[in-house]
Coordinates of C-alpha atoms in Angstrom, one line a residue:
Chain A
M668 CA 132.2 100.5 121.9
S669 CA 129.5 99.5 118.7
S670 CA 128.6 102.3 117.2
K671 CA 124.9 102.8 115.2
V672 CA 127.1 105.4 113.0
Y673 CA 127.0 104.4 109.5
K674 CA 129.2 107.0 106.7
S675 CA 126.9 106.6 104.2
A676 CA 123.8 105.1 102.9
A677 CA 124.6 102.5 101.3
A678 CA 126.5 101.2 103.8
A679 CA 123.9 101.8 106.2
M680 CA 121.8 99.0 103.7
D681 CA 124.7 96.5 103.8
G682 CA 124.1 93.4 104.7
L683 CA 119.9 94.2 105.4
C684 CA 119.1 93.9 101.9
F685 CA 117.3 89.9 100.6
D686 CA 115.1 88.8 97.8
G687 CA 111.9 88.4 99.6
M688 CA 112.1 90.9 102.3
T689 CA 109.7 93.1 103.7
V690 CA 110.2 96.6 104.1
M691 CA 107.9 100.1 105.8
A692 CA 109.8 103.2 104.0
G693 CA 108.5 106.6 106.1
G694 CA 107.0 109.8 104.4
F695 CA 103.9 111.6 103.1
G696 CA 104.2 111.8 98.6
L697 CA 107.8 113.0 98.6
C698 CA 107.3 114.4 102.3
G699 CA 109.9 112.9 104.6
I700 CA 110.4 109.9 102.7
P701 CA 114.1 108.2 102.9
E702 CA 115.4 108.8 99.1
N703 CA 119.0 107.8 100.2
L704 CA 118.3 104.8 102.0
I705 CA 115.6 103.3 99.2
A706 CA 118.4 104.3 96.6
A707 CA 120.9 102.3 98.3
L708 CA 117.4 99.4 98.4
R709 CA 117.4 99.7 94.6
D710 CA 121.2 99.3 94.4
S711 CA 121.0 96.2 96.4
G712 CA 119.3 94.4 93.9
A713 CA 117.3 92.8 96.1
Q714 CA 114.4 91.4 94.4
N715 CA 110.8 90.8 95.5
I716 CA 110.3 93.0 97.9
T717 CA 106.7 94.3 99.6
A718 CA 107.2 97.6 100.6
I719 CA 104.9 98.7 103.3
S720 CA 104.6 102.6 102.6
N721 CA 101.8 104.7 102.3
N722 CA 102.5 106.4 98.9
A723 CA 104.7 104.3 96.5
G724 CA 106.6 108.1 94.9
V725 CA 106.7 109.5 92.4
D726 CA 108.0 108.7 88.8
G727 CA 111.5 108.4 89.1
F728 CA 111.8 109.3 92.7
G729 CA 111.1 107.9 96.0
L730 CA 109.5 104.2 95.8
G731 CA 109.2 104.6 92.2
L732 CA 112.6 103.8 91.4
L733 CA 112.2 100.6 93.0
L734 CA 108.9 100.0 90.5
E735 CA 111.1 101.7 87.3
T736 CA 113.3 98.7 88.2
R737 CA 110.9 95.7 89.2
Q738 CA 111.8 94.8 92.3
I739 CA 108.6 95.5 94.5
K740 CA 106.1 92.5 93.8
K741 CA 103.8 94.3 96.7
M742 CA 103.2 97.3 98.1
V743 CA 101.2 98.2 101.1
S744 CA 99.6 101.6 100.5
S745 CA 96.4 104.1 101.2
Y746 CA 96.9 106.1 98.3
V747 CA 98.8 105.1 95.2
G748 CA 97.5 108.3 92.5
E749 CA 100.6 109.7 91.6
N750 CA 102.7 107.3 90.1
K751 CA 102.2 106.1 86.1
E752 CA 104.5 103.4 86.5
F753 CA 102.8 101.9 89.1
E754 CA 99.4 102.4 87.3
R755 CA 100.9 100.0 84.6
Q756 CA 102.6 97.3 86.2
F757 CA 99.3 97.2 88.2
L758 CA 96.9 97.4 85.5
A759 CA 99.4 94.6 83.1
G760 CA 98.9 91.8 86.4
E761 CA 102.4 92.4 87.1
L762 CA 102.4 94.2 91.1
E763 CA 99.8 93.1 93.6
L764 CA 98.4 96.1 95.8
E765 CA 97.1 95.9 99.0
F766 CA 95.1 99.5 100.1
N767 CA 94.8 100.1 104.2
P768 CA 92.9 103.4 105.2
Q769 CA 95.4 105.6 106.1
G770 CA 94.5 105.2 110.0
T771 CA 94.8 101.6 109.7
L772 CA 97.5 101.8 107.9
A773 CA 99.4 104.1 110.8
E774 CA 98.0 102.2 113.5
R775 CA 99.1 98.5 112.4
I776 CA 102.0 99.8 112.0
R777 CA 101.9 101.4 115.3
A778 CA 100.6 98.2 116.9
G779 CA 103.1 95.9 114.7
G780 CA 106.0 97.7 116.9
A781 CA 104.5 98.0 120.1
G782 CA 103.8 93.8 120.1
I783 CA 99.9 94.1 119.7
P784 CA 98.7 91.9 117.4
G785 CA 95.5 92.7 115.9
F786 CA 92.7 95.7 117.4
Y787 CA 89.6 96.6 116.6
T788 CA 88.5 99.5 114.5
K789 CA 85.4 101.3 112.9
T790 CA 86.8 102.5 109.5
G791 CA 85.9 100.0 106.9
V792 CA 83.0 98.6 108.4
G793 CA 80.7 97.8 105.5
T794 CA 82.8 98.4 102.7
V795 CA 85.4 95.8 100.5
I796 CA 88.0 96.2 103.4
A797 CA 86.0 94.2 105.7
D798 CA 85.7 91.0 103.5
G799 CA 87.2 88.1 104.9
K800 CA 88.6 89.9 108.2
P801 CA 86.6 88.9 111.2
T802 CA 84.3 91.3 113.6
M803 CA 83.0 92.2 116.6
F804 CA 80.6 94.2 118.4
F805 CA 81.2 96.9 121.1
D806 CA 78.5 98.2 122.4
G807 CA 75.8 97.4 119.9
E808 CA 78.6 99.1 117.4
E809 CA 80.2 96.6 114.5
F810 CA 83.8 96.8 114.5
I811 CA 86.5 95.0 112.2
M812 CA 89.5 93.1 113.2
E813 CA 93.4 94.5 111.8
T814 CA 96.2 93.2 112.8
G815 CA 99.4 94.6 113.3
L816 CA 103.0 95.0 110.8
K817 CA 106.4 94.7 110.7
A818 CA 108.9 94.5 108.5
D819 CA 112.3 93.1 108.4
V820 CA 114.3 96.2 107.8
A821 CA 112.5 100.1 108.3
L822 CA 113.6 103.1 106.3
V823 CA 112.9 106.5 108.4
K824 CA 113.5 109.6 107.5
A825 CA 114.6 112.3 110.3
W826 CA 115.6 115.8 110.6
R827 CA 118.2 115.3 113.5
G828 CA 119.8 112.3 115.4
D829 CA 122.6 111.8 117.8
T830 CA 124.5 109.0 117.7
Q831 CA 122.8 107.1 119.7
G832 CA 119.7 107.3 117.8
N833 CA 117.6 109.6 119.4
L834 CA 115.9 111.3 116.7
Q835 CA 113.4 115.1 116.0
F836 CA 111.2 115.0 112.7
N837 CA 110.6 117.9 111.5
K838 CA 106.8 119.2 110.6
T839 CA 105.0 117.4 108.3
A840 CA 107.9 115.4 108.1
R841 CA 107.2 113.2 110.7
N842 CA 104.3 111.1 109.5
F843 CA 104.7 107.5 109.2
N844 CA 108.0 107.7 110.5
P845 CA 107.9 107.3 113.8
M846 CA 105.7 104.3 114.2
M847 CA 107.9 102.8 111.1
A848 CA 110.6 103.4 113.4
T849 CA 109.4 100.8 115.9
A850 CA 108.1 98.1 113.8
G851 CA 111.5 97.2 112.2
K852 CA 113.3 94.0 112.9
V853 CA 116.6 96.7 111.8
T854 CA 115.5 100.5 111.5
V855 CA 117.9 102.2 109.4
V856 CA 117.1 106.3 109.8
E857 CA 118.8 109.1 107.4
V858 CA 119.3 112.3 108.9
D859 CA 119.7 116.1 107.6
E860 CA 121.9 116.8 110.8
L861 CA 124.1 114.1 113.1
V862 CA 124.9 115.1 116.0
E863 CA 126.1 114.6 118.9
L864 CA 125.4 113.5 122.2
G865 CA 123.8 115.8 124.2
E866 CA 122.8 118.3 121.5
L867 CA 119.4 116.9 121.4
D868 CA 117.2 117.9 124.3
A869 CA 116.3 115.1 125.7
N870 CA 113.0 116.2 126.6
Y871 CA 112.4 116.6 122.9
V872 CA 113.3 113.6 121.6
H873 CA 110.2 112.2 119.4
T874 CA 111.9 108.8 118.9
P875 CA 114.4 107.3 121.5
G876 CA 117.2 105.7 120.5
I877 CA 116.1 102.0 121.3
F878 CA 114.4 102.1 118.1
V879 CA 117.3 102.9 115.9
Q880 CA 119.9 100.3 115.1
R881 CA 121.9 102.5 112.3
I882 CA 122.0 106.2 111.1
V883 CA 123.6 107.6 108.6
Q884 CA 123.9 112.0 107.7
A885 CA 122.8 111.9 104.5
K886 CA 121.7 115.1 101.9
C887 CA 118.2 115.0 100.6
E888 CA 117.0 116.4 97.7
K889 CA 113.5 117.2 98.9
R890 CA 111.8 117.2 95.7
I891 CA 108.3 118.9 96.8
E892 CA 105.0 117.3 94.8
K893 CA 102.7 120.5 94.1
V894 CA 104.6 123.5 95.0
T895 CA 101.9 126.2 95.8
T896 CA 102.0 129.7 96.4
R897 CA 100.2 133.1 97.3
E898 CA 101.3 136.4 95.7
R899 CA 102.1 139.2 97.8
S900 CA 99.5 142.0 97.4
Chain B
M515 CA 80.7 132.2 87.0
A516 CA 76.8 132.7 87.6
K517 CA 74.7 129.7 87.0
E518 CA 71.1 130.9 86.4
T519 CA 69.2 128.4 88.9
G520 CA 71.1 126.3 91.7
W521 CA 74.8 127.1 93.3
T522 CA 78.1 126.9 91.4
R523 CA 80.9 124.9 93.3
D524 CA 81.5 128.0 95.0
D525 CA 78.1 128.9 96.6
M526 CA 78.3 124.9 97.4
A527 CA 81.5 125.6 99.6
K528 CA 80.0 129.2 100.9
R529 CA 76.9 126.9 102.0
A530 CA 78.8 124.0 103.6
A531 CA 81.4 126.5 105.6
Q532 CA 77.6 128.0 107.3
E533 CA 78.1 124.0 109.1
L534 CA 81.1 125.1 111.1
K535 CA 80.4 126.6 114.3
D536 CA 83.0 128.7 116.6
G537 CA 86.0 126.3 118.0
F538 CA 85.4 123.6 115.5
Y539 CA 88.1 121.4 115.3
V540 CA 87.8 120.9 111.1
N541 CA 88.9 118.4 108.2
L542 CA 88.6 119.7 104.7
G543 CA 88.5 117.1 101.5
I544 CA 90.3 117.6 98.4
G545 CA 87.7 119.0 95.7
I546 CA 85.0 121.7 96.9
P547 CA 85.5 121.0 100.0
T548 CA 89.0 122.8 99.8
L549 CA 87.1 126.1 99.5
V550 CA 85.6 125.9 102.3
A551 CA 88.4 127.9 103.6
N552 CA 87.3 130.8 102.1
H553 CA 83.9 131.2 103.6
I554 CA 84.8 131.0 107.1
P555 CA 82.2 133.2 108.5
D556 CA 83.0 136.1 110.1
G557 CA 83.2 135.3 114.0
V558 CA 83.9 131.9 113.4
D559 CA 87.3 130.4 114.8
V560 CA 88.0 127.0 113.6
T561 CA 91.6 125.1 113.3
L562 CA 91.9 122.9 110.2
Q563 CA 93.3 119.2 110.5
S564 CA 95.8 117.9 107.8
E565 CA 95.7 114.3 108.4
N566 CA 99.2 114.0 107.2
G567 CA 99.9 115.5 110.9
M568 CA 99.3 119.0 111.4
L569 CA 96.5 121.2 113.4
G570 CA 96.3 124.6 112.4
M571 CA 96.7 124.3 108.8
G572 CA 98.2 128.2 107.8
P573 CA 97.5 129.8 104.2
F574 CA 99.5 128.9 101.1
P575 CA 103.2 130.2 101.3
Y576 CA 104.9 133.4 99.3
A577 CA 106.9 132.1 96.6
D578 CA 110.2 132.7 99.7
E579 CA 108.0 130.4 102.3
V580 CA 108.1 127.2 100.5
D581 CA 109.0 124.5 102.7
P582 CA 109.2 120.8 101.6
D583 CA 108.9 119.8 104.8
L584 CA 105.5 121.3 105.3
I585 CA 102.7 120.4 103.3
N586 CA 98.9 119.9 103.5
A587 CA 97.4 116.5 102.7
G588 CA 96.8 117.3 99.2
K589 CA 100.3 117.3 98.9
Q590 CA 100.4 121.2 98.4
T591 CA 103.1 123.2 100.2
I592 CA 101.4 125.6 103.2
T593 CA 102.5 127.2 106.7
E594 CA 102.1 127.4 109.9
L595 CA 99.7 129.7 112.3
R596 CA 100.9 130.7 115.7
R597 CA 98.4 127.8 117.2
S598 CA 99.9 125.3 115.3
S599 CA 101.0 121.8 116.3
Y600 CA 102.7 118.7 114.6
F601 CA 102.5 114.9 115.5
N602 CA 103.0 111.1 113.9
S603 CA 100.4 109.6 111.3
A604 CA 98.9 107.5 114.4
D605 CA 98.2 110.5 116.6
S606 CA 96.3 112.4 113.5
F607 CA 94.0 109.0 113.2
A608 CA 93.8 109.1 117.1
M609 CA 92.4 112.4 116.4
I610 CA 90.4 111.0 112.8
R611 CA 89.0 108.0 114.6
G612 CA 88.5 108.7 118.3
G613 CA 85.8 111.2 117.7
H614 CA 88.2 114.0 118.3
I615 CA 87.0 116.2 114.9
D616 CA 84.0 118.0 115.3
I617 CA 83.3 118.1 111.5
S618 CA 84.3 116.5 108.1
I619 CA 83.2 118.0 104.7
L620 CA 84.6 115.8 102.1
G621 CA 83.5 115.3 98.6
A622 CA 81.7 112.3 96.7
M623 CA 80.5 110.4 93.5
E624 CA 77.7 108.4 95.0
I625 CA 75.2 109.0 98.3
S626 CA 72.8 106.9 99.0
E627 CA 69.5 107.7 101.0
G628 CA 70.5 105.4 104.5
G629 CA 73.8 107.9 104.3
D630 CA 76.6 105.6 103.0
I631 CA 78.8 107.0 100.7
A632 CA 80.8 106.4 98.0
N633 CA 84.1 108.2 96.9
W634 CA 87.3 106.3 96.6
M635 CA 87.2 104.0 94.0
I636 CA 85.7 103.2 90.2
P637 CA 86.4 99.7 89.2
G638 CA 87.9 99.0 85.9
K639 CA 89.1 102.5 86.4
M640 CA 92.4 103.5 87.8
V641 CA 92.2 102.8 91.4
K642 CA 93.9 105.5 93.7
G643 CA 93.4 104.4 96.7
M644 CA 91.3 105.7 99.8
G645 CA 93.7 107.5 101.7
G646 CA 92.0 108.6 105.3
A647 CA 88.8 109.2 103.6
M648 CA 87.4 106.0 105.5
D649 CA 89.0 106.7 108.6
L650 CA 87.3 109.9 108.1
V651 CA 83.7 109.4 107.5
A652 CA 84.1 106.2 110.3
G653 CA 85.5 108.5 113.1
V654 CA 84.5 112.4 112.5
K655 CA 81.4 113.4 115.0
R656 CA 79.6 114.5 112.1
C657 CA 80.7 114.3 108.1
V658 CA 79.4 116.3 105.4
A659 CA 79.3 115.8 101.8
V660 CA 79.3 118.0 98.8
M661 CA 78.5 117.0 95.7
D662 CA 77.4 117.6 92.2
H663 CA 73.6 116.4 92.1
T664 CA 73.7 114.6 89.0
N665 CA 76.5 113.2 86.9
R666 CA 77.8 114.5 83.5
A667 CA 74.6 111.8 81.9
G668 CA 71.7 113.7 83.8
A669 CA 71.7 110.8 86.4
S670 CA 71.0 110.9 90.1
K671 CA 74.1 110.7 92.5
F672 CA 71.8 110.3 95.7
L673 CA 70.7 106.8 95.3
P674 CA 68.9 104.2 97.1
K675 CA 71.8 102.5 97.2
C676 CA 75.3 103.0 96.1
T677 CA 76.1 101.4 93.0
L678 CA 80.3 102.1 93.2
P679 CA 82.0 100.6 96.3
L680 CA 81.4 102.2 99.8
T681 CA 84.1 104.5 101.8
G682 CA 81.5 104.1 104.7
R683 CA 78.0 103.0 105.8
N684 CA 75.8 105.3 107.4
C685 CA 77.6 107.7 108.4
I686 CA 76.3 110.7 106.2
D687 CA 74.6 113.7 108.0
M688 CA 74.2 116.2 105.5
V689 CA 74.4 116.6 101.6
I690 CA 75.0 119.7 99.8
T691 CA 74.5 119.5 96.1
D692 CA 74.1 122.5 93.9
L693 CA 70.5 121.8 93.9
G694 CA 70.1 122.2 97.5
V695 CA 71.1 121.1 101.2
F696 CA 69.6 117.4 102.5
S697 CA 70.0 116.5 106.2
R698 CA 69.1 114.4 108.8
G699 CA 69.7 114.9 112.0
E700 CA 70.7 112.5 115.2
G701 CA 69.5 109.2 115.4
E702 CA 67.0 110.0 112.0
T703 CA 67.3 107.3 109.2
R704 CA 66.1 109.7 106.6
F705 CA 67.2 113.0 104.8
R706 CA 65.2 115.6 104.6
V707 CA 64.9 118.3 102.0
T708 CA 66.1 121.4 104.2
E709 CA 67.2 123.6 101.8
L710 CA 66.8 125.0 97.7
A711 CA 69.0 126.7 96.0
P712 CA 68.0 129.9 94.7
G713 CA 65.9 129.2 91.3
V714 CA 65.3 125.6 92.2
A715 CA 62.3 124.0 92.1
M716 CA 60.8 121.3 94.3
D717 CA 59.9 119.3 91.3
E718 CA 62.8 119.5 89.9
V719 CA 65.1 117.8 92.8
K720 CA 62.1 115.3 92.6
A721 CA 62.8 114.5 89.3
K722 CA 67.0 114.6 89.5
T723 CA 67.0 112.1 92.8
E724 CA 66.4 108.9 93.2
A725 CA 66.7 108.4 96.9
D726 CA 63.4 107.9 98.8
L727 CA 63.8 111.6 100.7
V728 CA 61.2 113.1 103.1
W729 CA 60.0 115.7 100.7
G730 CA 59.2 119.3 102.2

C-alpha cells in the first residue's frame, strides 16, 4: 500500500523541486509557516522560484532563508514589511514583487484549488491593483476580475495530521494553510504531531486528506515576531 | 500627554470608540486604532476581529501564557476569550468582503473630500504592502479613518484628491483628526464638520483643510 508518510522534510521534498517552480507557503508572519519544508526547499538548490505567500518571512527565517540564497525570483504577497534583505533586493531590482490585497490573495488561492479560474471583487477598485484588469458592473457597482492561483508545490504547516493526510490546524496558525493545501499540484505538509488513523475525530478535520500527497512530522522552532505581554496586577 | 488645544492620539481613539455600538463586530487597524480597544464605552459589548483568522480577540498574554500559534494581525501575541473562534484566511475575508463586519477603524495618510483613502504606500520609499487594508475599506459596512489633520510640515492631509496611491475609492464615512470629527451620512457625497476638538476654532480647521467640506 502506498504511503503518504515521509521520514524527514528532505525526503518529503525529494523529486519535487526544480528551477522556475511556483511554490505556495502557508503562514501569516512567522505563525504557521512550514519552516522545515522551506529549509528543505533551500537545500534542494532550486533557483528562480516564484513564491506565493502572504509575507516573506524575516531575515534569516522562513522564506527569508530563500531570499538570502537568492533562490526566489518573484514574490506574490500582501505585506513584506519585516524583511531587510527583501527590501534591499527589491530596491536593487533583483526581485520581482506582485502585491495582492490579503483577501484577494486568499480568495485567489481558494479559487485556484477549487477549479475556479477567475472571480469578481470590489477590493482594489479605483486603485493600482485594478490596472489592466477586466471590470464588470453588478447592480450598478464596479468590480474587478481576479484569477485563481495554483502552484507546482504547496508547503503547508498543520498541527495534527494522520497517515492519510487529514489535518487539524491550531489557532491562528491556520491562516492560509487550508487553501494552499487545495491549490498545489503536490501538497506537502509538516505537522507537529503525526497520529494513526482514527485518532482524529472525523467531525473536526479541517482539511481532508484528499488534498495532501505527502506528510512529515517535524519539530518546529516557532519563532515569535513580536512577543507582547501584560503584567499581572 | 495633554495638548493645549485639539485631541491627543489617545483622545482620538477615545472619540473613535464612541462609534462602537453594542453587538458590533469590529476590525481595528494598527496605530491609533489599536488604542480604541482601551476605550470601549461601558455597556457596549463588541467582538474584535483579527483578519489573520480570529474573532473574539483577547488581551495580551501574561508572560507564561505566550503562544506562538496565537497572534493578531499586527503579529503580536494575544489570548482567546470564551466567545473566540478561529478560521482560515478565506473565511476571514469572507467576513470582511462579504459585509459582515460592522465597522473598521483605520489609520490614514490622506483622505479626499470624496471619501477616498490612501494609507498603504509612499512611492519611492519602501513599499511594505497593503495587507488587508484594501479588503477592509471595500467590504466593511462603515469605515472610520483616524489621522492627524496635517503632516509634519503643517500641510493638510484632508485633500480635494489624494496624492498618494489609493487604498480605496469613496469608502470612508467618518474622519477623526486631532482637530475634530468630519462625517457624511448614507448617500451624502460631502463631509460636514460635526464636532470640534476642545479649544479648536472653526477658522483654524478651515485654514488647515484643503478639502471642500460642508462648514457648520
